[in-house]
Amino acid sequence: MNVNSISGLKFVLFIFWPWLVNSKGEQNRLLVNMTLVQNATALGAYCLDGSLPAYHLHRGFGAGVDNWLLQFEGGGWCNDIKSCLDRSKSNHGSTRYMNKWEVFSGILSNNASFNPDFYNWNRVKIRYCDGASFSGDAKFYNGTSLLYFRGQRIWQAIILDLLPKGLGHAKKAMLSGCSAGGLATFLHCDNFTSYLPKNASVKCLSDAGFFLDERDIALNHTMRSFYEGLITLQGVEPNLNQNCTSTLYYPHLCFFPQYALPFIETPFFILNSAYDVYQFHHILVPPSSDPRRHWDHCKLNVTACDTSQLNILQGFRIDMLTALRDFYQNSTRDGMYINSCFTHCQSETQDTWFAAGSPRIHNKTIAETVGDWYFRRNISKEIDCAYPCDTTCHHMI
């Protein structure tokens, strides 16, 4: 089974001058050039096809010159040779196919009006080209095809490249990511902290990365089986949280955030929709569980869901909140923002991160809540009421 990203839902205009201009003539989105990690070969850190890993760095300024925000790119996974070979010939498996300029918006914006708390930090977008949320360490060669499963080494190579560029003396830092990149944040949060000065304020944020270990509508563990194949193929298990894997009877379950989260020592913020579109389409109702396609209309338009389907979706929300109960109730250092929008990834898009019409819970935007949490200005644990009560949502379906 090949679970693909929903990147087709994102439309990005790539034009080759440093600023993008909106309809009002305001210069508010930045394009940042790619940096290839030339020293990655020393670590054996390669994308699936053997190309060099990469990131995009936009320097901080003013009071933010010593602060760093690293953002993992998302884009699904591959869990068998065929899907990984296909991926190696795309922009999610090779830097050769990637656009060399990346739009920095939302949490990556350098405009105080659009990103009030992090606009002047050093901001880094880490490109995704391994297919295992930066966690694998293996290689495949059958005499014809060669694949590098080196996500863990890519992560290390990029960190080592950034340390002498200023990350090594950071005063404040945050590791974040969206989707598969949000999952990578759970997997690498404490490791990120270990590279930085002891007196630095280091925290982590996962956006749309809280993938549930949930049975689908046919009562199959479709996502668990998918991850098992991925973990075996890409040699992930040794890189999972060792405190987690030594506790669970099935160590591979530590790839799921709900099992790894209790063992993360660094302050953490979870941004997620309770009706995450990716999870709705691939975990709760994967194509394999709906061969007669009864859910097609509901998947395309939530207002087309019948009562039974809505009840199942409400059950998924309850299961997510149940998995987060201890995190919500017992932690004072952590934060969360669980809204009821049919969406996926909200920190990188300006309209959902911080704008006049952004989603709100108790009249607070995502950016305001994350900022309050990071800087300890206020309690930052927001849970939305159940669909369809939220009228501020930016639904993708």
mmCIF file of C-alpha atoms in Angstrom:
data_model
loop_
_atom_site.group_PDB
_atom_site.id
_atom_site.type_symbol
_atom_site.label_atom_id
_atom_site.label_comp_id
_atom_site.label_asym_id
_atom_site.label_seq_id
_atom_site.Cartn_x
_atom_site.Cartn_y
_atom_site.Cartn_z
ATOM 1 C CA MET A 1 0.000 0.000 0.000
ATOM 2 C CA ASN A 2 1.298 3.433 -0.893
ATOM 3 C CA VAL A 3 0.071 6.316 1.249
ATOM 4 C CA ASN A 4 0.718 9.461 -0.732
ATOM 5 C CA SER A 5 0.913 12.995 0.542
ATOM 6 C CA ILE A 6 -1.857 15.440 -0.189
ATOM 7 C CA SER A 7 0.584 17.971 -1.530
ATOM 8 C CA GLY A 8 -1.626 18.273 -4.592
ATOM 9 C CA LEU A 9 -3.952 20.335 -2.406
ATOM 10 C CA LYS A 10 -1.252 22.972 -2.016
ATOM 11 C CA PHE A 11 -0.657 25.378 -4.860
ATOM 12 C CA VAL A 12 2.610 27.294 -4.854
ATOM 13 C CA LEU A 13 3.640 29.870 -7.431
ATOM 14 C CA PHE A 14 7.371 29.754 -8.116
ATOM 15 C CA ILE A 15 8.775 32.881 -9.729
ATOM 16 C CA PHE A 16 12.367 33.905 -9.699
ATOM 17 C CA TRP A 17 12.637 37.155 -7.870
ATOM 18 C CA PRO A 18 13.062 37.406 -4.107
ATOM 19 C CA TRP A 19 9.582 38.621 -3.212
ATOM 20 C CA LEU A 20 6.050 37.576 -4.015
ATOM 21 C CA VAL A 21 3.526 40.381 -4.299
ATOM 22 C CA ASN A 22 -0.125 39.960 -3.343
ATOM 23 C CA SER A 23 -3.155 41.474 -5.038
ATOM 24 C CA LYS A 24 -2.826 44.664 -2.977
ATOM 25 C CA GLY A 25 0.800 45.131 -3.999
ATOM 26 C CA GLU A 26 2.087 44.225 -0.542
ATOM 27 C CA GLN A 27 5.355 42.340 -0.439
ATOM 28 C CA ASN A 28 4.609 39.692 2.149
ATOM 29 C CA ARG A 29 5.972 36.336 1.034
ATOM 30 C CA LEU A 30 9.583 35.468 0.673
ATOM 31 C CA LEU A 31 11.350 33.042 -1.663
ATOM 32 C CA VAL A 32 14.487 31.448 -0.229
ATOM 33 C CA ASN A 33 17.174 29.639 -2.202
ATOM 34 C CA MET A 34 18.230 26.037 -1.580
ATOM 35 C CA THR A 35 21.460 25.045 0.173
ATOM 36 C CA LEU A 36 22.855 21.595 -0.639
ATOM 37 C CA VAL A 37 24.697 19.905 2.240
ATOM 38 C CA GLN A 38 28.037 19.242 0.574
ATOM 39 C CA ASN A 39 29.520 17.472 3.621
ATOM 40 C CA ALA A 40 26.627 14.988 3.770
ATOM 41 C CA THR A 41 28.659 12.401 1.849
ATOM 42 C CA ALA A 42 31.027 12.047 4.820
ATOM 43 C CA LEU A 43 28.082 10.757 6.861
ATOM 44 C CA GLY A 44 26.595 8.696 4.042
ATOM 45 C CA ALA A 45 23.574 10.990 4.150
ATOM 46 C CA TYR A 46 21.759 10.765 0.821
ATOM 47 C CA CYS A 47 18.258 11.206 -0.518
ATOM 48 C CA LEU A 48 16.536 8.070 -1.820
ATOM 49 C CA ASP A 49 18.229 8.415 -5.225
ATOM 50 C CA GLY A 50 21.683 9.292 -3.876
ATOM 51 C CA SER A 51 21.401 13.054 -4.313
ATOM 52 C CA LEU A 52 22.574 15.450 -1.617
ATOM 53 C CA PRO A 53 20.090 16.564 1.071
ATOM 54 C CA ALA A 54 19.174 20.223 1.305
ATOM 55 C CA TYR A 55 17.586 23.021 3.308
ATOM 56 C CA HIS A 56 16.586 26.645 2.866
ATOM 57 C CA LEU A 57 17.890 29.221 5.360
ATOM 58 C CA HIS A 58 16.723 32.801 5.783
ATOM 59 C CA ARG A 59 18.801 34.703 8.307
ATOM 60 C CA GLY A 60 17.380 36.313 11.394
ATOM 61 C CA PHE A 61 17.937 39.924 12.326
ATOM 62 C CA GLY A 62 17.674 42.347 15.219
ATOM 63 C CA ALA A 63 16.571 40.771 18.479
ATOM 64 C CA GLY A 64 16.097 37.419 16.714
ATOM 65 C CA VAL A 65 19.610 37.040 15.371
ATOM 66 C CA ASP A 66 20.461 34.273 17.882
ATOM 67 C CA ASN A 67 17.099 32.489 17.681
ATOM 68 C CA TRP A 68 16.406 29.552 15.359
ATOM 69 C CA LEU A 69 13.301 27.912 13.915
ATOM 70 C CA LEU A 70 13.742 24.654 11.990
ATOM 71 C CA GLN A 71 10.789 23.339 9.986
ATOM 72 C CA PHE A 72 10.649 19.773 8.633
ATOM 73 C CA GLU A 73 8.964 19.534 5.238
ATOM 74 C CA GLY A 74 6.148 16.976 4.946
ATOM 75 C CA GLY A 75 5.105 14.710 2.107
ATOM 76 C CA GLY A 76 3.926 11.223 3.090
ATOM 77 C CA TRP A 77 6.042 8.057 3.215
ATOM 78 C CA CYS A 78 7.041 4.981 1.234
ATOM 79 C CA ASN A 79 7.032 1.485 2.701
ATOM 80 C CA ASP A 80 8.002 -0.882 -0.128
ATOM 81 C CA ILE A 81 10.563 -0.969 -2.914
ATOM 82 C CA LYS A 82 8.158 0.022 -5.663
ATOM 83 C CA SER A 83 6.750 3.053 -3.894
ATOM 84 C CA CYS A 84 10.227 4.145 -2.790
ATOM 85 C CA LEU A 85 11.611 3.755 -6.315
ATOM 86 C CA ASP A 86 8.747 5.861 -7.611
ATOM 87 C CA ARG A 87 9.388 8.399 -4.898
ATOM 88 C CA SER A 88 13.110 8.556 -5.707
ATOM 89 C CA LYS A 89 12.182 9.971 -9.115
ATOM 90 C CA SER A 90 10.141 12.810 -7.627
ATOM 91 C CA ASN A 91 10.638 15.955 -5.573
ATOM 92 C CA HIS A 92 9.980 13.930 -2.403
ATOM 93 C CA GLY A 93 12.866 11.551 -3.028
ATOM 94 C CA SER A 94 15.510 13.629 -4.734
ATOM 95 C CA THR A 95 16.804 17.186 -4.539
ATOM 96 C CA ARG A 96 17.399 16.946 -8.293
ATOM 97 C CA TYR A 97 13.651 17.314 -8.857
ATOM 98 C CA MET A 98 12.962 19.957 -6.228
ATOM 99 C CA ASN A 99 12.305 23.591 -6.939
ATOM 100 C CA LYS A 100 15.401 25.475 -5.844
ATOM 101 C CA TRP A 101 13.362 28.279 -4.295
ATOM 102 C CA GLU A 102 10.902 27.783 -1.453
ATOM 103 C CA VAL A 103 8.125 30.109 -0.307
ATOM 104 C CA PHE A 104 8.486 31.139 3.341
ATOM 105 C CA SER A 105 5.070 32.090 4.714
ATOM 106 C CA GLY A 106 3.112 31.563 7.907
ATOM 107 C CA ILE A 107 5.454 30.536 10.688
ATOM 108 C CA LEU A 108 8.385 31.040 8.282
ATOM 109 C CA SER A 109 7.436 34.591 7.247
ATOM 110 C CA ASN A 110 9.886 37.428 7.917
ATOM 111 C CA ASN A 111 7.074 39.979 8.191
ATOM 112 C CA ALA A 112 6.087 40.987 11.717
ATOM 113 C CA SER A 113 2.532 41.658 10.577
ATOM 114 C CA PHE A 114 2.133 38.040 9.498
ATOM 115 C CA ASN A 115 4.378 36.232 11.995
ATOM 116 C CA PRO A 116 4.650 38.453 15.098
ATOM 117 C CA ASP A 117 6.704 36.159 17.337
ATOM 118 C CA PHE A 118 9.164 34.452 14.992
ATOM 119 C CA TYR A 119 9.536 36.811 12.005
ATOM 120 C CA ASN A 120 13.094 37.894 12.872
ATOM 121 C CA TRP A 121 14.456 34.471 13.816
ATOM 122 C CA ASN A 122 16.781 32.418 11.658
ATOM 123 C CA ARG A 123 14.257 30.232 9.821
ATOM 124 C CA VAL A 124 15.135 26.928 8.123
ATOM 125 C CA LYS A 125 13.020 24.700 5.883
ATOM 126 C CA ILE A 126 14.464 21.146 5.862
ATOM 127 C CA ARG A 127 13.644 19.397 2.591
ATOM 128 C CA TYR A 128 12.178 15.901 2.762
ATOM 129 C CA CYS A 129 13.673 13.250 0.491
ATOM 130 C CA ASP A 130 13.843 9.965 2.441
ATOM 131 C CA GLY A 131 10.243 8.776 2.870
ATOM 132 C CA ALA A 132 10.446 7.831 6.568
ATOM 133 C CA SER A 133 10.131 11.131 8.437
ATOM 134 C CA PHE A 134 13.929 11.486 8.648
ATOM 135 C CA SER A 135 14.277 8.300 10.705
ATOM 136 C CA GLY A 136 15.624 5.463 8.527
ATOM 137 C CA ASP A 137 19.147 4.079 8.235
ATOM 138 C CA ALA A 138 19.443 1.330 5.612
ATOM 139 C CA LYS A 139 20.233 0.763 1.947
ATOM 140 C CA PHE A 140 18.722 -1.384 -0.794
ATOM 141 C CA TYR A 141 20.556 -2.721 -3.838
ATOM 142 C CA ASN A 142 19.431 -5.638 -5.986
ATOM 143 C CA GLY A 143 22.043 -5.373 -8.716
ATOM 144 C CA THR A 144 19.922 -2.947 -10.695
ATOM 145 C CA SER A 145 18.212 -0.482 -8.380
ATOM 146 C CA LEU A 146 19.872 1.396 -5.522
ATOM 147 C CA LEU A 147 17.940 3.191 -2.796
ATOM 148 C CA TYR A 148 19.312 5.038 0.217
ATOM 149 C CA PHE A 149 17.126 5.004 3.309
ATOM 150 C CA ARG A 150 19.175 7.546 5.212
ATOM 151 C CA GLY A 151 16.720 9.929 6.824
ATOM 152 C CA GLN A 152 18.428 9.738 10.218
ATOM 153 C CA ARG A 153 21.775 10.647 8.681
ATOM 154 C CA ILE A 154 20.175 13.448 6.654
ATOM 155 C CA TRP A 155 18.870 14.939 9.884
ATOM 156 C CA GLN A 156 22.322 14.703 11.475
ATOM 157 C CA ALA A 157 24.096 16.123 8.421
ATOM 158 C CA ILE A 158 21.812 19.167 8.283
ATOM 159 C CA ILE A 159 22.183 19.870 11.991
ATOM 160 C CA LEU A 160 25.977 19.620 11.744
ATOM 161 C CA ASP A 161 25.919 21.988 8.771
ATOM 162 C CA LEU A 162 23.847 24.540 10.689
ATOM 163 C CA LEU A 163 25.703 24.460 14.005
ATOM 164 C CA PRO A 164 28.699 26.532 12.810
ATOM 165 C CA LYS A 165 26.311 28.912 11.009
ATOM 166 C CA GLY A 166 24.940 30.064 14.364
ATOM 167 C CA LEU A 167 22.643 27.272 15.552
ATOM 168 C CA GLY A 168 25.392 26.124 17.911
ATOM 169 C CA HIS A 169 25.064 29.232 20.064
ATOM 170 C CA ALA A 170 21.291 29.672 19.808
ATOM 171 C CA LYS A 171 19.564 31.393 22.696
ATOM 172 C CA LYS A 172 16.093 30.323 21.653
ATOM 173 C CA ALA A 173 15.177 27.505 19.285
ATOM 174 C CA MET A 174 12.156 25.612 18.065
ATOM 175 C CA LEU A 175 11.925 22.450 15.970
ATOM 176 C CA SER A 176 8.718 22.190 13.984
ATOM 177 C CA GLY A 177 7.250 20.366 11.022
ATOM 178 C CA CYS A 178 4.096 19.688 9.054
ATOM 179 C CA SER A 179 2.477 16.288 8.314
ATOM 180 C CA ALA A 180 5.248 13.686 7.895
ATOM 181 C CA GLY A 181 7.491 16.528 9.035
ATOM 182 C CA GLY A 182 5.263 16.976 12.067
ATOM 183 C CA LEU A 183 5.807 13.306 12.862
ATOM 184 C CA ALA A 184 9.563 13.885 12.462
ATOM 185 C CA THR A 185 9.310 16.528 15.187
ATOM 186 C CA PHE A 186 8.108 13.888 17.658
ATOM 187 C CA LEU A 187 10.936 11.568 16.589
ATOM 188 C CA HIS A 188 13.756 14.130 16.820
ATOM 189 C CA CYS A 189 12.682 16.653 19.454
ATOM 190 C CA ASP A 190 14.951 15.554 22.296
ATOM 191 C CA ASN A 191 17.846 14.892 19.921
ATOM 192 C CA PHE A 192 17.535 18.478 18.670
ATOM 193 C CA THR A 193 17.793 19.715 22.248
ATOM 194 C CA SER A 194 20.971 17.679 22.798
ATOM 195 C CA TYR A 195 22.841 19.669 20.109
ATOM 196 C CA LEU A 196 22.104 23.082 21.613
ATOM 197 C CA PRO A 197 23.535 25.046 24.562
ATOM 198 C CA LYS A 198 22.263 23.938 27.952
ATOM 199 C CA ASN A 199 20.960 27.415 28.727
ATOM 200 C CA ALA A 200 19.020 27.740 25.461
ATOM 201 C CA SER A 201 15.229 27.770 25.483
ATOM 202 C CA VAL A 202 14.394 24.822 23.217
ATOM 203 C CA LYS A 203 10.874 23.662 22.340
ATOM 204 C CA CYS A 204 9.130 21.619 19.644
ATOM 205 C CA LEU A 205 5.955 22.024 17.601
ATOM 206 C CA SER A 206 4.168 19.391 15.524
ATOM 207 C CA ASP A 207 1.641 20.552 12.938
ATOM 208 C CA ALA A 208 -0.711 17.827 11.616
ATOM 209 C CA GLY A 209 1.738 15.163 12.752
ATOM 210 C CA PHE A 210 -0.295 13.426 15.474
ATOM 211 C CA PHE A 211 -1.136 10.367 13.389
ATOM 212 C CA LEU A 212 -3.368 8.026 15.364
ATOM 213 C CA ASP A 213 -2.993 4.289 15.801
ATOM 214 C CA GLU A 214 -6.622 3.844 14.822
ATOM 215 C CA ARG A 215 -8.643 1.013 13.271
ATOM 216 C CA ASP A 216 -10.246 1.942 9.968
ATOM 217 C CA ILE A 217 -13.957 1.606 9.181
ATOM 218 C CA ALA A 218 -13.399 -2.088 8.317
ATOM 219 C CA LEU A 219 -11.751 -2.571 11.740
ATOM 220 C CA ASN A 220 -8.331 -3.139 10.170
ATOM 221 C CA HIS A 221 -5.106 -1.606 11.479
ATOM 222 C CA THR A 222 -4.265 -0.226 8.040
ATOM 223 C CA MET A 223 -1.902 2.508 9.209
ATOM 224 C CA ARG A 224 -0.188 0.265 11.735
ATOM 225 C CA SER A 225 0.518 -2.283 8.999
ATOM 226 C CA PHE A 226 1.765 0.463 6.697
ATOM 227 C CA TYR A 227 4.184 1.760 9.319
ATOM 228 C CA GLU A 228 5.405 -1.767 10.088
ATOM 229 C CA GLY A 229 6.477 -2.151 6.470
ATOM 230 C CA LEU A 230 8.152 1.243 6.500
ATOM 231 C CA ILE A 231 10.034 0.589 9.740
ATOM 232 C CA THR A 232 11.314 -2.785 8.525
ATOM 233 C CA LEU A 233 12.307 -1.598 5.051
ATOM 234 C CA GLN A 234 14.040 1.599 6.117
ATOM 235 C CA GLY A 235 15.706 0.351 9.309
ATOM 236 C CA VAL A 236 13.863 2.772 11.563
ATOM 237 C CA GLU A 237 13.473 0.897 14.862
ATOM 238 C CA PRO A 238 16.990 1.572 16.292
ATOM 239 C CA ASN A 239 16.323 5.297 15.872
ATOM 240 C CA LEU A 240 13.036 5.354 17.767
ATOM 241 C CA ASN A 241 12.873 6.616 21.351
ATOM 242 C CA GLN A 242 14.658 3.916 23.329
ATOM 243 C CA ASN A 243 12.687 4.565 26.508
ATOM 244 C CA CYS A 244 9.524 3.989 24.487
ATOM 245 C CA THR A 245 10.703 0.878 22.610
ATOM 246 C CA SER A 246 11.949 -0.741 25.823
ATOM 247 C CA THR A 247 8.512 -0.272 27.379
ATOM 248 C CA LEU A 248 6.157 -1.446 24.634
ATOM 249 C CA TYR A 249 5.672 -5.082 23.636
ATOM 250 C CA TYR A 250 5.597 -3.943 20.005
ATOM 251 C CA PRO A 251 8.515 -1.445 19.722
ATOM 252 C CA HIS A 252 7.489 -0.288 16.242
ATOM 253 C CA LEU A 253 4.430 1.378 17.783
ATOM 254 C CA CYS A 254 6.785 4.092 19.047
ATOM 255 C CA PHE A 255 6.633 5.520 15.520
ATOM 256 C CA PHE A 256 3.127 6.658 16.454
ATOM 257 C CA PRO A 257 3.229 9.978 18.347
ATOM 258 C CA GLN A 258 0.704 8.889 20.980
ATOM 259 C CA TYR A 259 3.137 6.251 22.264
ATOM 260 C CA ALA A 260 6.332 8.340 21.940
ATOM 261 C CA LEU A 261 4.901 11.527 23.447
ATOM 262 C CA PRO A 262 5.063 10.510 27.148
ATOM 263 C CA PHE A 263 8.819 9.973 26.799
ATOM 264 C CA ILE A 264 9.668 13.341 25.206
ATOM 265 C CA GLU A 265 11.434 15.564 27.726
ATOM 266 C CA THR A 266 11.495 18.817 25.733
ATOM 267 C CA PRO A 267 8.466 21.154 25.991
ATOM 268 C CA PHE A 268 6.060 20.288 23.165
ATOM 269 C CA PHE A 269 3.140 21.882 21.325
ATOM 270 C CA ILE A 270 0.626 19.858 19.288
ATOM 271 C CA LEU A 271 -1.265 21.634 16.519
ATOM 272 C CA ASN A 272 -3.784 19.348 14.834
ATOM 273 C CA SER A 273 -7.267 19.183 13.466
ATOM 274 C CA ALA A 274 -9.560 16.681 15.140
ATOM 275 C CA TYR A 275 -10.793 15.887 11.619
ATOM 276 C CA ASP A 276 -7.423 15.883 9.909
ATOM 277 C CA VAL A 277 -8.087 15.337 6.197
ATOM 278 C CA TYR A 278 -5.076 13.095 5.638
ATOM 279 C CA GLN A 279 -6.059 10.824 8.515
ATOM 280 C CA PHE A 280 -9.700 10.836 7.440
ATOM 281 C CA HIS A 281 -8.744 9.688 3.928
ATOM 282 C CA HIS A 282 -5.877 7.298 4.715
ATOM 283 C CA ILE A 283 -6.244 6.053 8.297
ATOM 284 C CA LEU A 284 -9.974 6.115 9.035
ATOM 285 C CA VAL A 285 -11.316 5.491 5.511
ATOM 286 C CA PRO A 286 -8.466 4.205 3.322
ATOM 287 C CA PRO A 287 -9.492 3.005 -0.151
ATOM 288 C CA SER A 288 -8.894 -0.608 0.927
ATOM 289 C CA SER A 289 -11.647 -0.358 3.556
ATOM 290 C CA ASP A 290 -14.197 1.172 1.183
ATOM 291 C CA PRO A 291 -14.079 -0.938 -2.013
ATOM 292 C CA ARG A 292 -17.585 0.160 -3.058
ATOM 293 C CA ARG A 293 -16.634 3.798 -2.548
ATOM 294 C CA HIS A 294 -19.565 4.663 -0.302
ATOM 295 C CA TRP A 295 -17.458 7.422 1.256
ATOM 296 C CA ASP A 296 -16.421 9.193 -1.942
ATOM 297 C CA HIS A 297 -18.941 12.037 -1.713
ATOM 298 C CA CYS A 298 -18.278 12.522 1.997
ATOM 299 C CA LYS A 299 -14.519 12.677 1.366
ATOM 300 C CA LEU A 300 -14.979 15.352 -1.265
ATOM 301 C CA ASN A 301 -17.496 17.440 0.662
ATOM 302 C CA VAL A 302 -18.194 17.034 4.354
ATOM 303 C CA THR A 303 -21.706 18.433 3.931
ATOM 304 C CA ALA A 304 -22.447 15.350 1.817
ATOM 305 C CA CYS A 305 -21.701 12.977 4.726
ATOM 306 C CA ASP A 306 -24.724 11.113 6.041
ATOM 307 C CA THR A 307 -25.561 10.729 9.723
ATOM 308 C CA SER A 308 -23.720 7.431 10.091
ATOM 309 C CA GLN A 309 -20.581 8.832 8.491
ATOM 310 C CA LEU A 310 -20.671 11.930 10.663
ATOM 311 C CA ASN A 311 -20.978 9.743 13.750
ATOM 312 C CA ILE A 312 -17.845 7.846 12.697
ATOM 313 C CA LEU A 313 -16.002 11.121 12.182
ATOM 314 C CA GLN A 314 -17.114 12.323 15.599
ATOM 315 C CA GLY A 315 -15.817 9.058 17.037
ATOM 316 C CA PHE A 316 -12.431 9.719 15.443
ATOM 317 C CA ARG A 317 -12.317 13.118 17.130
ATOM 318 C CA ILE A 318 -13.126 11.545 20.481
ATOM 319 C CA ASP A 319 -10.357 8.982 20.007
ATOM 320 C CA MET A 320 -7.848 11.737 19.247
ATOM 321 C CA LEU A 321 -8.817 13.700 22.336
ATOM 322 C CA THR A 322 -8.650 10.527 24.426
ATOM 323 C CA ALA A 323 -5.109 9.854 23.169
ATOM 324 C CA LEU A 324 -4.202 13.421 24.192
ATOM 325 C CA ARG A 325 -5.930 13.388 27.582
ATOM 326 C CA ASP A 326 -2.834 12.904 29.754
ATOM 327 C CA PHE A 327 -0.896 15.425 27.693
ATOM 328 C CA TYR A 328 -3.680 17.956 28.182
ATOM 329 C CA GLN A 329 -4.370 17.321 31.855
ATOM 330 C CA ASN A 330 -0.986 16.569 33.397
ATOM 331 C CA SER A 331 1.498 18.871 31.693
ATOM 332 C CA THR A 332 2.074 22.528 32.522
ATOM 333 C CA ARG A 333 5.030 23.060 30.165
ATOM 334 C CA ASP A 334 3.268 21.879 26.990
ATOM 335 C CA GLY A 335 0.648 23.380 24.681
ATOM 336 C CA MET A 336 -1.961 22.327 22.160
ATOM 337 C CA TYR A 337 -4.424 23.663 19.615
ATOM 338 C CA ILE A 338 -6.956 21.105 18.400
ATOM 339 C CA ASN A 339 -9.515 22.661 16.115
ATOM 340 C CA SER A 340 -12.471 21.120 14.293
ATOM 341 C CA CYS A 341 -11.608 21.996 10.706
ATOM 342 C CA PHE A 342 -11.384 19.539 7.834
ATOM 343 C CA THR A 343 -7.834 20.498 6.964
ATOM 344 C CA HIS A 344 -4.212 19.369 7.103
ATOM 345 C CA CYS A 345 -1.209 21.572 8.004
ATOM 346 C CA GLN A 346 -1.979 25.069 9.278
ATOM 347 C CA SER A 347 1.323 26.644 10.340
ATOM 348 C CA GLU A 348 2.909 27.243 6.934
ATOM 349 C CA THR A 349 -0.113 28.805 5.229
ATOM 350 C CA GLN A 350 -0.597 32.470 6.021
ATOM 351 C CA ASP A 351 -4.392 32.351 5.958
ATOM 352 C CA THR A 352 -4.511 29.729 8.696
ATOM 353 C CA TRP A 353 -1.449 30.806 10.714
ATOM 354 C CA PHE A 354 -2.142 34.506 11.276
ATOM 355 C CA ALA A 355 -4.484 36.682 9.244
ATOM 356 C CA ALA A 356 -7.713 38.616 9.685
ATOM 357 C CA GLY A 357 -9.802 35.576 8.762
ATOM 358 C CA SER A 358 -7.673 32.885 10.401
ATOM 359 C CA PRO A 359 -9.237 30.007 12.346
ATOM 360 C CA ARG A 360 -9.829 30.790 15.988
ATOM 361 C CA ILE A 361 -10.600 28.981 19.212
ATOM 362 C CA HIS A 362 -11.866 31.246 21.982
ATOM 363 C CA ASN A 363 -10.956 34.109 19.628
ATOM 364 C CA LYS A 364 -7.282 33.104 19.546
ATOM 365 C CA THR A 365 -5.414 32.389 16.330
ATOM 366 C CA ILE A 366 -2.933 29.552 15.977
ATOM 367 C CA ALA A 367 0.015 31.973 15.874
ATOM 368 C CA GLU A 368 -1.111 33.768 19.036
ATOM 369 C CA THR A 369 -1.553 30.497 20.899
ATOM 370 C CA VAL A 370 1.836 29.122 19.834
ATOM 371 C CA GLY A 371 3.525 32.406 20.738
ATOM 372 C CA ASP A 372 1.844 32.505 24.157
ATOM 373 C CA TRP A 373 3.058 28.954 24.781
ATOM 374 C CA TYR A 374 6.641 29.469 23.639
ATOM 375 C CA PHE A 375 7.135 32.713 25.560
ATOM 376 C CA ARG A 376 5.056 31.538 28.534
ATOM 377 C CA ARG A 377 2.709 34.518 28.276
ATOM 378 C CA ASN A 378 -0.446 32.543 28.917
ATOM 379 C CA ILE A 379 -1.916 29.063 29.256
ATOM 380 C CA SER A 380 -1.979 27.658 25.740
ATOM 381 C CA LYS A 381 -4.210 24.603 25.555
ATOM 382 C CA GLU A 382 -7.146 25.100 23.233
ATOM 383 C CA ILE A 383 -9.686 22.455 22.181
ATOM 384 C CA ASP A 384 -12.432 23.330 19.738
ATOM 385 C CA CYS A 385 -16.052 22.264 20.014
ATOM 386 C CA ALA A 386 -17.151 19.468 17.677
ATOM 387 C CA TYR A 387 -17.962 20.006 13.995
ATOM 388 C CA PRO A 388 -19.916 21.930 12.730
ATOM 389 C CA CYS A 389 -19.784 24.569 15.474
ATOM 390 C CA ASP A 390 -16.624 26.401 14.310
ATOM 391 C CA THR A 391 -17.443 29.074 11.735
ATOM 392 C CA THR A 392 -13.812 30.263 11.385
ATOM 393 C CA CYS A 393 -12.490 27.092 9.726
ATOM 394 C CA HIS A 394 -10.693 26.965 6.389
ATOM 395 C CA HIS A 395 -11.946 23.565 5.221
ATOM 396 C CA MET A 396 -10.019 21.723 2.522
ATOM 397 C CA ILE A 397 -13.041 19.555 1.623
#
